[in-house]
Amino acid sequence: MGRIILHIDMDCFFAAVEARDNPEYKGKPLIVGADPKEGKGRGVVATCSYEARRFGINSATPISQAYKLCPHAIFVRPNSAKYGAVSKKVMNIIKKYSKNFQQVGSDEAYLEITDICSNFEDAKKIAENIKNEIYRSEGITCSIGCAPTKTLAKISSDHNKPNGITVVEPENIKSFLENMDITRIPGIGKKTKSNYYNKGIKKIGDFIKIPLPKMIELFGKSGKWIWEIINGLNIRPVQEFRVERKSISRERTFLEDTDDFKLILTTFEEINKKIHKKIIKHNIFYKTMTLKIRFQGFITFTRSKSLFIPIQNEKKTLEIILELFKEFSKGKRKIRLIGIKLSNLDTKIKFKQRNLLNFLTVP
Ligand code: TTP
Ligand code: MG
């Protein structure tokens, strides 16, 4: 038998916690985010209740626009400590069911239950139990997808939100996906969809008709990846990012030794961006940033800076690295290699801080 994987995603997480603690908010448009200041506020919506979504409001909608769309909504500021505590309790419930557990962000998790159920009917019962236990303990609802791969489980959990369970058995994958817009495939977003729309591909069903070699010919690596997803063959394991890993680093050797500051700067930006892609994907925080620099003749230096509080911030890291680099920028020797290393890793802070910071730091 193939694998059975659950994807559990809390429904309008921050808003659900606020409505639980303030019953007068229940059933109303509720927006958690920046201060709207009667339409003049800056910053964005973190999330909102499903009643607010009917007005066209979503995560990341500018708060001023949300105010225009629904001025009578209830607007509250986020309380990240509270959501963090709820998140922890929810995750503790989920991981009791199987040790093949992987948390993603504050409100999502994957759970492989292949070993503890013999078919999808059993799996659905486990999903119901998890759902009920979370509701009894925390008073908030979630949606669960159950499918043979992580990606399909994720698409499924989103299919019947809020408070739904969607089971996709191997033989139903194609009919399940057929009529969906291609942006339902995680990784095909607003920007990349035009590549496919231009070729007349709008529905996932349009992909299903194309055989693998043609998918590769048309879309290269992405073609193979999409083909695997829609055939249930995308077999990424369910596992926590291993924090035993001490660091994440990247370096780049220049084609020619260089003292071109512009090139050095864009290279730092590039490698920093690549590292942060991984950092965000695995929701890792770090305290220490290290610059590595190698000159002509293999003379190598490293310089580090550590913070007291772990961060996950691409811009700040680049600033620190460039600050560390200043010491070397005036030398006469040309540079052969530069690198960035992030260490003192932590995965405990599970918040999408980037977004929270967005509106907490807005004047
Ligand atoms: P999501 O699971 O993306 O959204 P949600 O749980 O609010 O709604 P849904 O029912 O569609 O799952 O994100 C979880 C929490 O993360 C969300 O409640 C608020 C926070 N968040 C932000 O702060 N900024 C963002 O841009 C997003 C997408 C989420
Ligand atoms: Mg959610």
mmCIF file of C-alpha atoms and ligand atoms in Angstrom:
data_model
loop_
_atom_site.group_PDB
_atom_site.id
_atom_site.type_symbol
_atom_site.label_atom_id
_atom_site.label_comp_id
_atom_site.label_asym_id
_atom_site.label_seq_id
_atom_site.Cartn_x
_atom_site.Cartn_y
_atom_site.Cartn_z
ATOM 1 C CA MET A 1 0.000 0.000 0.000
ATOM 2 C CA GLY A 2 1.117 3.547 -0.666
ATOM 3 C CA ARG A 3 1.424 6.224 1.954
ATOM 4 C CA ILE A 4 -1.301 8.079 3.839
ATOM 5 C CA ILE A 5 -0.536 11.627 4.883
ATOM 6 C CA LEU A 6 -2.602 14.229 6.690
ATOM 7 C CA HIS A 7 -2.200 17.971 6.321
ATOM 8 C CA ILE A 8 -3.796 19.883 9.160
ATOM 9 C CA ASP A 9 -4.337 23.639 8.841
ATOM 10 C CA MET A 10 -6.096 25.805 11.412
ATOM 11 C CA ASP A 11 -8.959 27.909 10.090
ATOM 12 C CA CYS A 12 -8.296 31.689 10.104
ATOM 13 C CA PHE A 13 -5.938 30.943 12.965
ATOM 14 C CA PHE A 14 -5.320 34.307 14.701
ATOM 15 C CA ALA A 15 -8.916 35.413 14.159
ATOM 16 C CA ALA A 16 -10.253 32.107 15.487
ATOM 17 C CA VAL A 17 -8.256 32.522 18.705
ATOM 18 C CA GLU A 18 -9.557 36.088 19.125
ATOM 19 C CA ALA A 19 -13.153 35.004 18.528
ATOM 20 C CA ARG A 20 -12.770 32.177 21.014
ATOM 21 C CA ASP A 21 -11.615 34.602 23.711
ATOM 22 C CA ASN A 22 -14.140 37.306 22.824
ATOM 23 C CA PRO A 23 -17.416 35.548 22.058
ATOM 24 C CA GLU A 24 -18.992 38.860 21.032
ATOM 25 C CA TYR A 25 -16.764 38.704 17.891
ATOM 26 C CA LYS A 26 -18.225 35.370 16.774
ATOM 27 C CA GLY A 27 -20.019 35.339 13.428
ATOM 28 C CA LYS A 28 -18.804 38.849 12.584
ATOM 29 C CA PRO A 29 -16.245 40.249 10.173
ATOM 30 C CA LEU A 30 -13.118 40.235 12.355
ATOM 31 C CA ILE A 31 -9.775 41.527 11.150
ATOM 32 C CA VAL A 32 -6.482 40.887 12.954
ATOM 33 C CA GLY A 33 -3.791 43.271 11.794
ATOM 34 C CA ALA A 34 -2.516 46.816 11.828
ATOM 35 C CA ASP A 35 -4.480 49.757 13.236
ATOM 36 C CA PRO A 36 -6.809 50.944 10.420
ATOM 37 C CA LYS A 37 -6.895 54.555 11.745
ATOM 38 C CA GLU A 38 -10.203 55.144 9.990
ATOM 39 C CA GLY A 39 -8.762 54.213 6.619
ATOM 40 C CA LYS A 40 -5.491 56.125 7.022
ATOM 41 C CA GLY A 41 -3.585 53.329 8.742
ATOM 42 C CA ARG A 42 -0.555 51.679 7.189
ATOM 43 C CA GLY A 43 0.410 48.006 7.363
ATOM 44 C CA VAL A 44 -1.584 44.943 6.477
ATOM 45 C CA VAL A 45 -4.145 42.362 7.522
ATOM 46 C CA ALA A 46 -2.540 39.314 9.192
ATOM 47 C CA THR A 47 -5.708 37.290 8.834
ATOM 48 C CA CYS A 48 -9.459 37.719 9.083
ATOM 49 C CA SER A 49 -12.583 35.705 9.799
ATOM 50 C CA TYR A 50 -14.453 34.031 6.963
ATOM 51 C CA GLU A 51 -17.207 36.645 7.386
ATOM 52 C CA ALA A 52 -14.608 39.329 6.556
ATOM 53 C CA ARG A 53 -13.303 37.332 3.592
ATOM 54 C CA ARG A 54 -16.721 37.727 1.958
ATOM 55 C CA PHE A 55 -15.874 41.420 1.572
ATOM 56 C CA GLY A 56 -12.785 40.503 -0.452
ATOM 57 C CA ILE A 57 -10.383 40.898 2.487
ATOM 58 C CA ASN A 58 -7.503 38.447 2.974
ATOM 59 C CA SER A 59 -4.084 38.029 4.617
ATOM 60 C CA ALA A 60 -1.796 40.823 3.356
ATOM 61 C CA THR A 61 -4.628 43.097 2.187
ATOM 62 C CA PRO A 62 -3.535 46.674 3.059
ATOM 63 C CA ILE A 63 -5.359 47.643 6.240
ATOM 64 C CA SER A 64 -6.565 50.903 4.650
ATOM 65 C CA GLN A 65 -8.221 48.909 1.878
ATOM 66 C CA ALA A 66 -9.740 46.472 4.375
ATOM 67 C CA TYR A 67 -11.251 49.469 6.166
ATOM 68 C CA LYS A 68 -12.788 50.725 2.925
ATOM 69 C CA LEU A 69 -14.161 47.294 2.044
ATOM 70 C CA CYS A 70 -15.692 46.749 5.481
ATOM 71 C CA PRO A 71 -15.585 49.763 7.842
ATOM 72 C CA HIS A 72 -17.912 48.110 10.350
ATOM 73 C CA ALA A 73 -15.573 45.101 10.840
ATOM 74 C CA ILE A 74 -13.996 44.506 14.241
ATOM 75 C CA PHE A 75 -10.291 45.401 13.991
ATOM 76 C CA VAL A 76 -7.879 43.952 16.555
ATOM 77 C CA ARG A 77 -4.093 44.028 16.943
ATOM 78 C CA PRO A 78 -2.316 40.659 16.962
ATOM 79 C CA ASN A 79 -1.195 39.032 20.189
ATOM 80 C CA SER A 80 1.611 36.769 19.064
ATOM 81 C CA ALA A 81 2.421 35.385 22.516
ATOM 82 C CA LYS A 82 -1.122 34.089 22.800
ATOM 83 C CA TYR A 83 -1.149 32.530 19.322
ATOM 84 C CA GLY A 84 2.227 30.947 20.036
ATOM 85 C CA ALA A 85 0.866 29.262 23.157
ATOM 86 C CA VAL A 86 -2.196 27.944 21.295
ATOM 87 C CA SER A 87 -0.012 26.755 18.422
ATOM 88 C CA LYS A 88 2.145 24.774 20.812
ATOM 89 C CA LYS A 89 -0.842 23.042 22.362
ATOM 90 C CA VAL A 90 -2.349 22.222 18.973
ATOM 91 C CA MET A 91 0.946 20.766 17.734
ATOM 92 C CA ASN A 92 1.311 18.681 20.906
ATOM 93 C CA ILE A 93 -2.079 17.139 20.219
ATOM 94 C CA ILE A 94 -1.223 16.355 16.595
ATOM 95 C CA LYS A 95 2.130 14.770 17.319
ATOM 96 C CA LYS A 96 0.639 12.376 19.848
ATOM 97 C CA TYR A 97 -0.895 10.499 16.912
ATOM 98 C CA SER A 98 2.322 9.732 15.025
ATOM 99 C CA LYS A 99 5.993 10.486 15.368
ATOM 100 C CA ASN A 100 6.184 11.209 11.639
ATOM 101 C CA PHE A 101 5.241 14.792 12.242
ATOM 102 C CA GLN A 102 6.313 18.031 10.599
ATOM 103 C CA GLN A 103 5.193 21.458 11.686
ATOM 104 C CA VAL A 104 5.114 24.236 9.099
ATOM 105 C CA GLY A 105 4.653 27.783 10.335
ATOM 106 C CA SER A 106 2.418 28.367 13.339
ATOM 107 C CA ASP A 107 -0.775 26.709 12.190
ATOM 108 C CA GLU A 108 0.018 23.860 9.791
ATOM 109 C CA ALA A 109 1.402 20.371 10.165
ATOM 110 C CA TYR A 110 1.885 17.187 8.196
ATOM 111 C CA LEU A 111 1.425 13.795 9.803
ATOM 112 C CA GLU A 112 2.232 10.512 8.139
ATOM 113 C CA ILE A 113 -0.181 7.858 9.415
ATOM 114 C CA THR A 114 0.585 5.012 6.984
ATOM 115 C CA ASP A 115 1.699 2.751 9.823
ATOM 116 C CA ILE A 116 -1.303 3.311 12.048
ATOM 117 C CA CYS A 117 -4.133 2.758 9.586
ATOM 118 C CA SER A 118 -4.854 0.145 6.978
ATOM 119 C CA ASN A 119 -6.949 2.199 4.563
ATOM 120 C CA PHE A 120 -8.308 5.664 3.854
ATOM 121 C CA GLU A 121 -11.469 4.962 5.843
ATOM 122 C CA ASP A 122 -9.372 4.467 8.988
ATOM 123 C CA ALA A 123 -7.384 7.549 8.054
ATOM 124 C CA LYS A 124 -10.536 9.639 7.929
ATOM 125 C CA LYS A 125 -11.436 8.471 11.431
ATOM 126 C CA ILE A 126 -8.014 9.522 12.699
ATOM 127 C CA ALA A 127 -8.491 12.915 11.049
ATOM 128 C CA GLU A 128 -11.876 13.271 12.770
ATOM 129 C CA ASN A 129 -10.349 12.363 16.125
ATOM 130 C CA ILE A 130 -7.578 14.928 15.739
ATOM 131 C CA LYS A 131 -10.062 17.579 14.719
ATOM 132 C CA ASN A 132 -12.362 16.864 17.655
ATOM 133 C CA GLU A 133 -9.516 16.767 20.136
ATOM 134 C CA ILE A 134 -8.178 20.135 18.977
ATOM 135 C CA TYR A 135 -11.644 21.650 19.205
ATOM 136 C CA ARG A 136 -12.326 20.232 22.657
ATOM 137 C CA SER A 137 -8.972 21.359 23.992
ATOM 138 C CA GLU A 138 -8.462 24.700 22.229
ATOM 139 C CA GLY A 139 -11.922 25.737 21.040
ATOM 140 C CA ILE A 140 -10.865 26.397 17.452
ATOM 141 C CA THR A 141 -11.429 24.494 14.217
ATOM 142 C CA CYS A 142 -9.084 23.191 11.564
ATOM 143 C CA SER A 143 -9.338 21.654 8.110
ATOM 144 C CA ILE A 144 -7.630 18.401 7.228
ATOM 145 C CA GLY A 145 -6.557 16.928 3.930
ATOM 146 C CA CYS A 146 -5.778 13.220 3.635
ATOM 147 C CA ALA A 147 -3.907 11.951 0.582
ATOM 148 C CA PRO A 148 -0.979 9.786 -0.608
ATOM 149 C CA THR A 149 1.530 12.687 -0.768
ATOM 150 C CA LYS A 150 2.259 15.857 1.181
ATOM 151 C CA THR A 151 1.420 18.160 -1.692
ATOM 152 C CA LEU A 152 -1.902 16.456 -2.371
ATOM 153 C CA ALA A 153 -2.715 16.497 1.344
ATOM 154 C CA LYS A 154 -2.047 20.244 1.393
ATOM 155 C CA ILE A 155 -4.248 20.890 -1.631
ATOM 156 C CA SER A 156 -6.943 18.749 0.025
ATOM 157 C CA SER A 157 -6.905 20.556 3.368
ATOM 158 C CA ASP A 158 -7.615 23.773 1.513
ATOM 159 C CA HIS A 159 -10.439 22.246 -0.490
ATOM 160 C CA ASN A 160 -13.143 22.282 2.118
ATOM 161 C CA LYS A 161 -12.297 25.133 4.465
ATOM 162 C CA PRO A 162 -13.291 25.965 7.155
ATOM 163 C CA ASN A 163 -13.832 22.944 9.378
ATOM 164 C CA GLY A 164 -13.665 20.306 6.630
ATOM 165 C CA ILE A 165 -12.019 16.962 5.983
ATOM 166 C CA THR A 166 -11.139 16.001 2.425
ATOM 167 C CA VAL A 167 -9.895 12.528 1.554
ATOM 168 C CA VAL A 168 -8.242 11.906 -1.806
ATOM 169 C CA GLU A 169 -7.518 8.271 -2.526
ATOM 170 C CA PRO A 170 -4.977 7.359 -5.223
ATOM 171 C CA GLU A 171 -7.639 6.432 -7.763
ATOM 172 C CA ASN A 172 -9.411 9.785 -7.292
ATOM 173 C CA ILE A 173 -6.394 12.077 -7.664
ATOM 174 C CA LYS A 174 -7.090 13.019 -11.271
ATOM 175 C CA SER A 175 -10.799 13.684 -10.903
ATOM 176 C CA PHE A 176 -10.079 15.674 -7.732
ATOM 177 C CA LEU A 177 -7.542 17.941 -9.434
ATOM 178 C CA GLU A 178 -9.014 18.162 -12.934
ATOM 179 C CA ASN A 179 -11.134 21.288 -12.637
ATOM 180 C CA MET A 180 -8.897 23.226 -10.249
ATOM 181 C CA ASP A 181 -7.071 26.344 -11.321
ATOM 182 C CA ILE A 182 -3.327 25.658 -11.657
ATOM 183 C CA THR A 183 -2.566 28.159 -8.869
ATOM 184 C CA ARG A 184 -3.896 25.574 -6.437
ATOM 185 C CA ILE A 185 -0.605 23.734 -6.937
ATOM 186 C CA PRO A 186 1.638 25.091 -4.147
ATOM 187 C CA GLY A 187 4.473 26.859 -5.934
ATOM 188 C CA ILE A 188 2.443 28.156 -8.864
ATOM 189 C CA GLY A 189 1.535 31.645 -7.771
ATOM 190 C CA LYS A 190 0.153 34.857 -9.155
ATOM 191 C CA LYS A 191 3.458 35.652 -10.861
ATOM 192 C CA THR A 192 4.357 32.299 -12.382
ATOM 193 C CA LYS A 193 0.895 31.354 -13.570
ATOM 194 C CA SER A 194 1.186 33.532 -16.685
ATOM 195 C CA ASN A 195 3.939 31.196 -18.024
ATOM 196 C CA TYR A 196 1.300 28.488 -18.197
ATOM 197 C CA TYR A 197 -1.745 30.637 -19.019
ATOM 198 C CA ASN A 198 0.177 31.880 -22.081
ATOM 199 C CA LYS A 199 0.378 28.312 -23.316
ATOM 200 C CA GLY A 200 -3.368 27.827 -22.827
ATOM 201 C CA ILE A 201 -2.998 25.930 -19.540
ATOM 202 C CA LYS A 202 -5.422 27.163 -16.895
ATOM 203 C CA LYS A 203 -6.852 24.103 -15.214
ATOM 204 C CA ILE A 204 -4.805 21.291 -13.667
ATOM 205 C CA GLY A 205 -6.706 19.054 -16.103
ATOM 206 C CA ASP A 206 -4.794 20.740 -18.936
ATOM 207 C CA PHE A 207 -1.568 19.415 -17.390
ATOM 208 C CA ILE A 208 -3.009 15.954 -16.851
ATOM 209 C CA LYS A 209 -3.331 15.474 -20.600
ATOM 210 C CA ILE A 210 0.401 16.068 -21.192
ATOM 211 C CA PRO A 211 2.818 13.094 -20.972
ATOM 212 C CA LEU A 212 6.015 13.443 -18.918
ATOM 213 C CA PRO A 213 8.513 13.923 -21.771
ATOM 214 C CA LYS A 214 6.371 16.702 -23.229
ATOM 215 C CA MET A 215 6.023 18.341 -19.772
ATOM 216 C CA ILE A 216 9.823 18.382 -19.492
ATOM 217 C CA GLU A 217 10.208 19.718 -23.013
ATOM 218 C CA LEU A 218 7.717 22.527 -22.338
ATOM 219 C CA PHE A 219 8.554 23.520 -18.774
ATOM 220 C CA GLY A 220 11.898 21.906 -17.891
ATOM 221 C CA LYS A 221 12.411 21.084 -14.213
ATOM 222 C CA SER A 222 9.065 22.617 -13.229
ATOM 223 C CA GLY A 223 7.376 20.354 -15.771
ATOM 224 C CA LYS A 224 8.740 17.259 -14.087
ATOM 225 C CA TRP A 225 7.829 18.556 -10.664
ATOM 226 C CA ILE A 226 4.233 19.340 -11.685
ATOM 227 C CA TRP A 227 3.882 15.963 -13.407
ATOM 228 C CA GLU A 228 4.989 14.215 -10.218
ATOM 229 C CA ILE A 229 2.543 16.188 -8.093
ATOM 230 C CA ILE A 230 -0.484 15.510 -10.270
ATOM 231 C CA ASN A 231 0.373 11.818 -10.511
ATOM 232 C CA GLY A 232 0.820 11.437 -6.752
ATOM 233 C CA LEU A 233 4.500 10.619 -7.224
ATOM 234 C CA ASN A 234 5.966 13.586 -5.411
ATOM 235 C CA ILE A 235 7.254 11.645 -2.427
ATOM 236 C CA ARG A 236 8.830 14.147 -0.067
ATOM 237 C CA PRO A 237 9.064 12.609 3.416
ATOM 238 C CA VAL A 238 7.261 13.998 6.435
ATOM 239 C CA GLN A 239 10.037 15.107 8.751
ATOM 240 C CA GLU A 240 11.034 17.916 10.993
ATOM 241 C CA PHE A 241 13.892 20.032 9.815
ATOM 242 C CA ARG A 242 16.862 18.621 11.678
ATOM 243 C CA VAL A 243 18.075 21.307 14.051
ATOM 244 C CA GLU A 244 21.044 19.090 14.844
ATOM 245 C CA ARG A 245 22.314 20.796 11.757
ATOM 246 C CA LYS A 246 24.612 23.383 13.148
ATOM 247 C CA SER A 247 24.481 25.926 10.366
ATOM 248 C CA ILE A 248 23.313 26.881 6.922
ATOM 249 C CA SER A 249 25.814 28.435 4.603
ATOM 250 C CA ARG A 250 26.558 29.317 1.037
ATOM 251 C CA GLU A 251 29.633 30.588 -0.696
ATOM 252 C CA ARG A 252 30.541 31.699 -4.150
ATOM 253 C CA THR A 253 33.891 31.650 -5.906
ATOM 254 C CA PHE A 254 34.255 34.392 -8.471
ATOM 255 C CA LEU A 255 35.074 33.438 -12.007
ATOM 256 C CA GLU A 256 37.982 35.800 -11.735
ATOM 257 C CA ASP A 257 39.460 37.286 -8.567
ATOM 258 C CA THR A 258 37.802 40.637 -8.194
ATOM 259 C CA ASP A 259 37.763 44.007 -6.483
ATOM 260 C CA ASP A 260 34.592 45.150 -8.231
ATOM 261 C CA PHE A 261 32.458 46.295 -5.301
ATOM 262 C CA LYS A 262 29.243 46.224 -7.300
ATOM 263 C CA LEU A 263 29.762 42.586 -8.233
ATOM 264 C CA ILE A 264 30.663 41.699 -4.666
ATOM 265 C CA LEU A 265 27.554 43.419 -3.349
ATOM 266 C CA THR A 266 25.175 41.693 -5.788
ATOM 267 C CA THR A 267 26.822 38.362 -5.016
ATOM 268 C CA PHE A 268 26.272 38.871 -1.285
ATOM 269 C CA GLU A 269 22.638 39.755 -2.046
ATOM 270 C CA GLU A 270 22.197 36.636 -4.170
ATOM 271 C CA ILE A 271 23.644 34.142 -1.732
ATOM 272 C CA ASN A 272 21.837 35.781 1.157
ATOM 273 C CA LYS A 273 18.580 35.473 -0.757
ATOM 274 C CA LYS A 274 19.189 31.770 -1.484
ATOM 275 C CA ILE A 275 19.975 31.020 2.150
ATOM 276 C CA HIS A 276 16.834 32.824 3.269
ATOM 277 C CA LYS A 277 14.679 30.866 0.870
ATOM 278 C CA LYS A 278 15.707 27.786 2.806
ATOM 279 C CA ILE A 279 15.465 29.582 6.143
ATOM 280 C CA ILE A 280 11.869 30.560 5.438
ATOM 281 C CA LYS A 281 10.903 27.207 3.973
ATOM 282 C CA HIS A 282 11.994 25.428 7.155
ATOM 283 C CA ASN A 283 11.038 28.295 9.440
ATOM 284 C CA ILE A 284 14.486 28.545 10.988
ATOM 285 C CA PHE A 285 15.724 31.390 13.150
ATOM 286 C CA TYR A 286 19.379 32.177 13.800
ATOM 287 C CA LYS A 287 21.476 34.239 16.136
ATOM 288 C CA THR A 288 24.877 34.207 14.476
ATOM 289 C CA MET A 289 25.891 35.556 11.095
ATOM 290 C CA THR A 290 29.333 34.836 9.710
ATOM 291 C CA LEU A 291 31.138 36.394 6.803
ATOM 292 C CA LYS A 292 33.771 34.355 5.032
ATOM 293 C CA ILE A 293 36.213 35.962 2.670
ATOM 294 C CA ARG A 294 39.083 34.446 0.732
ATOM 295 C CA PHE A 295 41.666 36.529 -1.082
ATOM 296 C CA GLN A 296 44.035 35.742 -3.894
ATOM 297 C CA GLY A 297 46.483 33.153 -2.641
ATOM 298 C CA PHE A 298 43.887 31.391 -0.476
ATOM 299 C CA ILE A 299 44.236 33.650 2.551
ATOM 300 C CA THR A 300 40.908 33.209 4.325
ATOM 301 C CA PHE A 301 39.192 35.196 7.081
ATOM 302 C CA THR A 302 35.929 34.834 8.901
ATOM 303 C CA ARG A 303 34.093 37.451 10.959
ATOM 304 C CA SER A 304 30.946 36.820 12.997
ATOM 305 C CA LYS A 305 28.288 38.728 14.815
ATOM 306 C CA SER A 306 25.798 37.234 17.255
ATOM 307 C CA LEU A 307 22.520 38.680 18.450
ATOM 308 C CA PHE A 308 20.757 37.954 21.730
ATOM 309 C CA ILE A 309 17.456 37.135 20.100
ATOM 310 C CA PRO A 310 17.133 34.786 17.119
ATOM 311 C CA ILE A 311 15.956 36.447 13.930
ATOM 312 C CA GLN A 312 14.741 35.473 10.473
ATOM 313 C CA ASN A 313 15.447 38.596 8.506
ATOM 314 C CA GLU A 314 17.105 38.738 5.102
ATOM 315 C CA LYS A 315 17.617 42.496 5.069
ATOM 316 C CA LYS A 316 19.101 42.709 8.543
ATOM 317 C CA THR A 317 21.496 39.850 7.786
ATOM 318 C CA LEU A 318 22.711 41.551 4.638
ATOM 319 C CA GLU A 319 23.301 44.766 6.600
ATOM 320 C CA ILE A 320 25.334 42.905 9.216
ATOM 321 C CA ILE A 321 27.349 40.990 6.622
ATOM 322 C CA LEU A 322 28.164 44.205 4.756
ATOM 323 C CA GLU A 323 29.128 45.845 8.018
ATOM 324 C CA LEU A 324 31.519 42.943 8.728
ATOM 325 C CA PHE A 325 32.828 43.202 5.175
ATOM 326 C CA LYS A 326 33.836 46.874 5.629
ATOM 327 C CA GLU A 327 37.009 45.802 7.393
ATOM 328 C CA PHE A 328 38.210 44.132 4.183
ATOM 329 C CA SER A 329 36.803 46.380 1.517
ATOM 330 C CA LYS A 330 39.725 48.774 1.436
ATOM 331 C CA GLY A 331 42.476 46.195 1.020
ATOM 332 C CA LYS A 332 44.487 45.984 -2.147
ATOM 333 C CA ARG A 333 44.226 42.252 -2.654
ATOM 334 C CA LYS A 334 41.563 40.926 -4.952
ATOM 335 C CA ILE A 335 38.858 38.656 -3.606
ATOM 336 C CA ARG A 336 38.470 35.060 -4.700
ATOM 337 C CA LEU A 337 35.498 33.856 -2.647
ATOM 338 C CA ILE A 338 32.808 35.187 -0.354
ATOM 339 C CA GLY A 339 30.366 33.295 1.841
ATOM 340 C CA ILE A 340 27.638 33.723 4.417
ATOM 341 C CA LYS A 341 26.949 31.303 7.238
ATOM 342 C CA LEU A 342 24.024 31.393 9.657
ATOM 343 C CA SER A 343 24.351 29.413 12.873
ATOM 344 C CA ASN A 344 22.939 29.088 16.388
ATOM 345 C CA LEU A 345 19.765 27.844 14.753
ATOM 346 C CA ASP A 346 16.364 27.637 16.342
ATOM 347 C CA THR A 347 13.055 26.407 15.002
ATOM 348 C CA LYS A 348 10.968 27.124 18.068
ATOM 349 C CA ILE A 349 9.680 30.529 17.126
ATOM 350 C CA LYS A 350 7.071 29.539 14.664
ATOM 351 C CA PHE A 351 5.630 32.884 13.701
ATOM 352 C CA LYS A 352 5.515 34.493 10.327
ATOM 353 C CA GLN A 353 7.444 37.312 11.919
ATOM 354 C CA ARG A 354 8.165 38.925 8.633
ATOM 355 C CA ASN A 355 4.536 39.813 8.304
ATOM 356 C CA LEU A 356 4.016 40.619 11.927
ATOM 357 C CA LEU A 357 6.998 42.927 11.900
ATOM 358 C CA ASN A 358 5.540 44.602 8.840
ATOM 359 C CA PHE A 359 2.755 46.132 10.718
ATOM 360 C CA LEU A 360 4.194 46.319 14.181
ATOM 361 C CA THR A 361 6.998 48.568 12.993
ATOM 362 C CA VAL A 362 4.894 50.784 10.781
ATOM 363 C CA PRO A 363 4.725 54.349 12.179
HETATM 364 P P1 TTP B 1 -2.771 30.735 7.091
HETATM 365 O O1 TTP B 1 -2.981 29.294 7.444
HETATM 366 O O2 TTP B 1 -2.213 31.061 5.761
HETATM 367 O O3 TTP B 1 -4.165 31.510 7.198
HETATM 368 P P2 TTP B 1 -5.330 31.354 8.227
HETATM 369 O O4 TTP B 1 -5.115 30.216 9.158
HETATM 370 O O5 TTP B 1 -5.532 32.684 8.891
HETATM 371 O O6 TTP B 1 -6.583 31.104 7.290
HETATM 372 P P3 TTP B 1 -7.022 29.762 6.559
HETATM 373 O O7 TTP B 1 -8.323 29.387 7.187
HETATM 374 O O8 TTP B 1 -7.163 30.144 5.132
HETATM 375 O O9 TTP B 1 -5.949 28.750 6.805
HETATM 376 O O10 TTP B 1 -1.854 31.439 8.161
HETATM 377 C C1 TTP B 1 -1.886 31.148 9.549
HETATM 378 C C2 TTP B 1 -1.668 32.389 10.393
HETATM 379 O O11 TTP B 1 -0.446 33.021 10.034
HETATM 380 C C3 TTP B 1 -2.751 33.445 10.179
HETATM 381 O O12 TTP B 1 -3.857 33.269 11.045
HETATM 382 C C4 TTP B 1 -2.041 34.726 10.413
HETATM 383 C C5 TTP B 1 -0.604 34.451 10.087
HETATM 384 N N1 TTP B 1 -0.284 35.082 8.773
HETATM 385 C C6 TTP B 1 0.272 36.359 8.770
HETATM 386 O O13 TTP B 1 0.524 36.957 9.812
HETATM 387 N N2 TTP B 1 0.542 36.931 7.553
HETATM 388 C C7 TTP B 1 0.273 36.314 6.359
HETATM 389 O O14 TTP B 1 0.531 36.877 5.287
HETATM 390 C C8 TTP B 1 -0.312 34.989 6.391
HETATM 391 C C9 TTP B 1 -0.631 34.269 5.101
HETATM 392 C C10 TTP B 1 -0.557 34.429 7.622
HETATM 393 MG MG MG B 2 -4.608 28.315 8.453
#
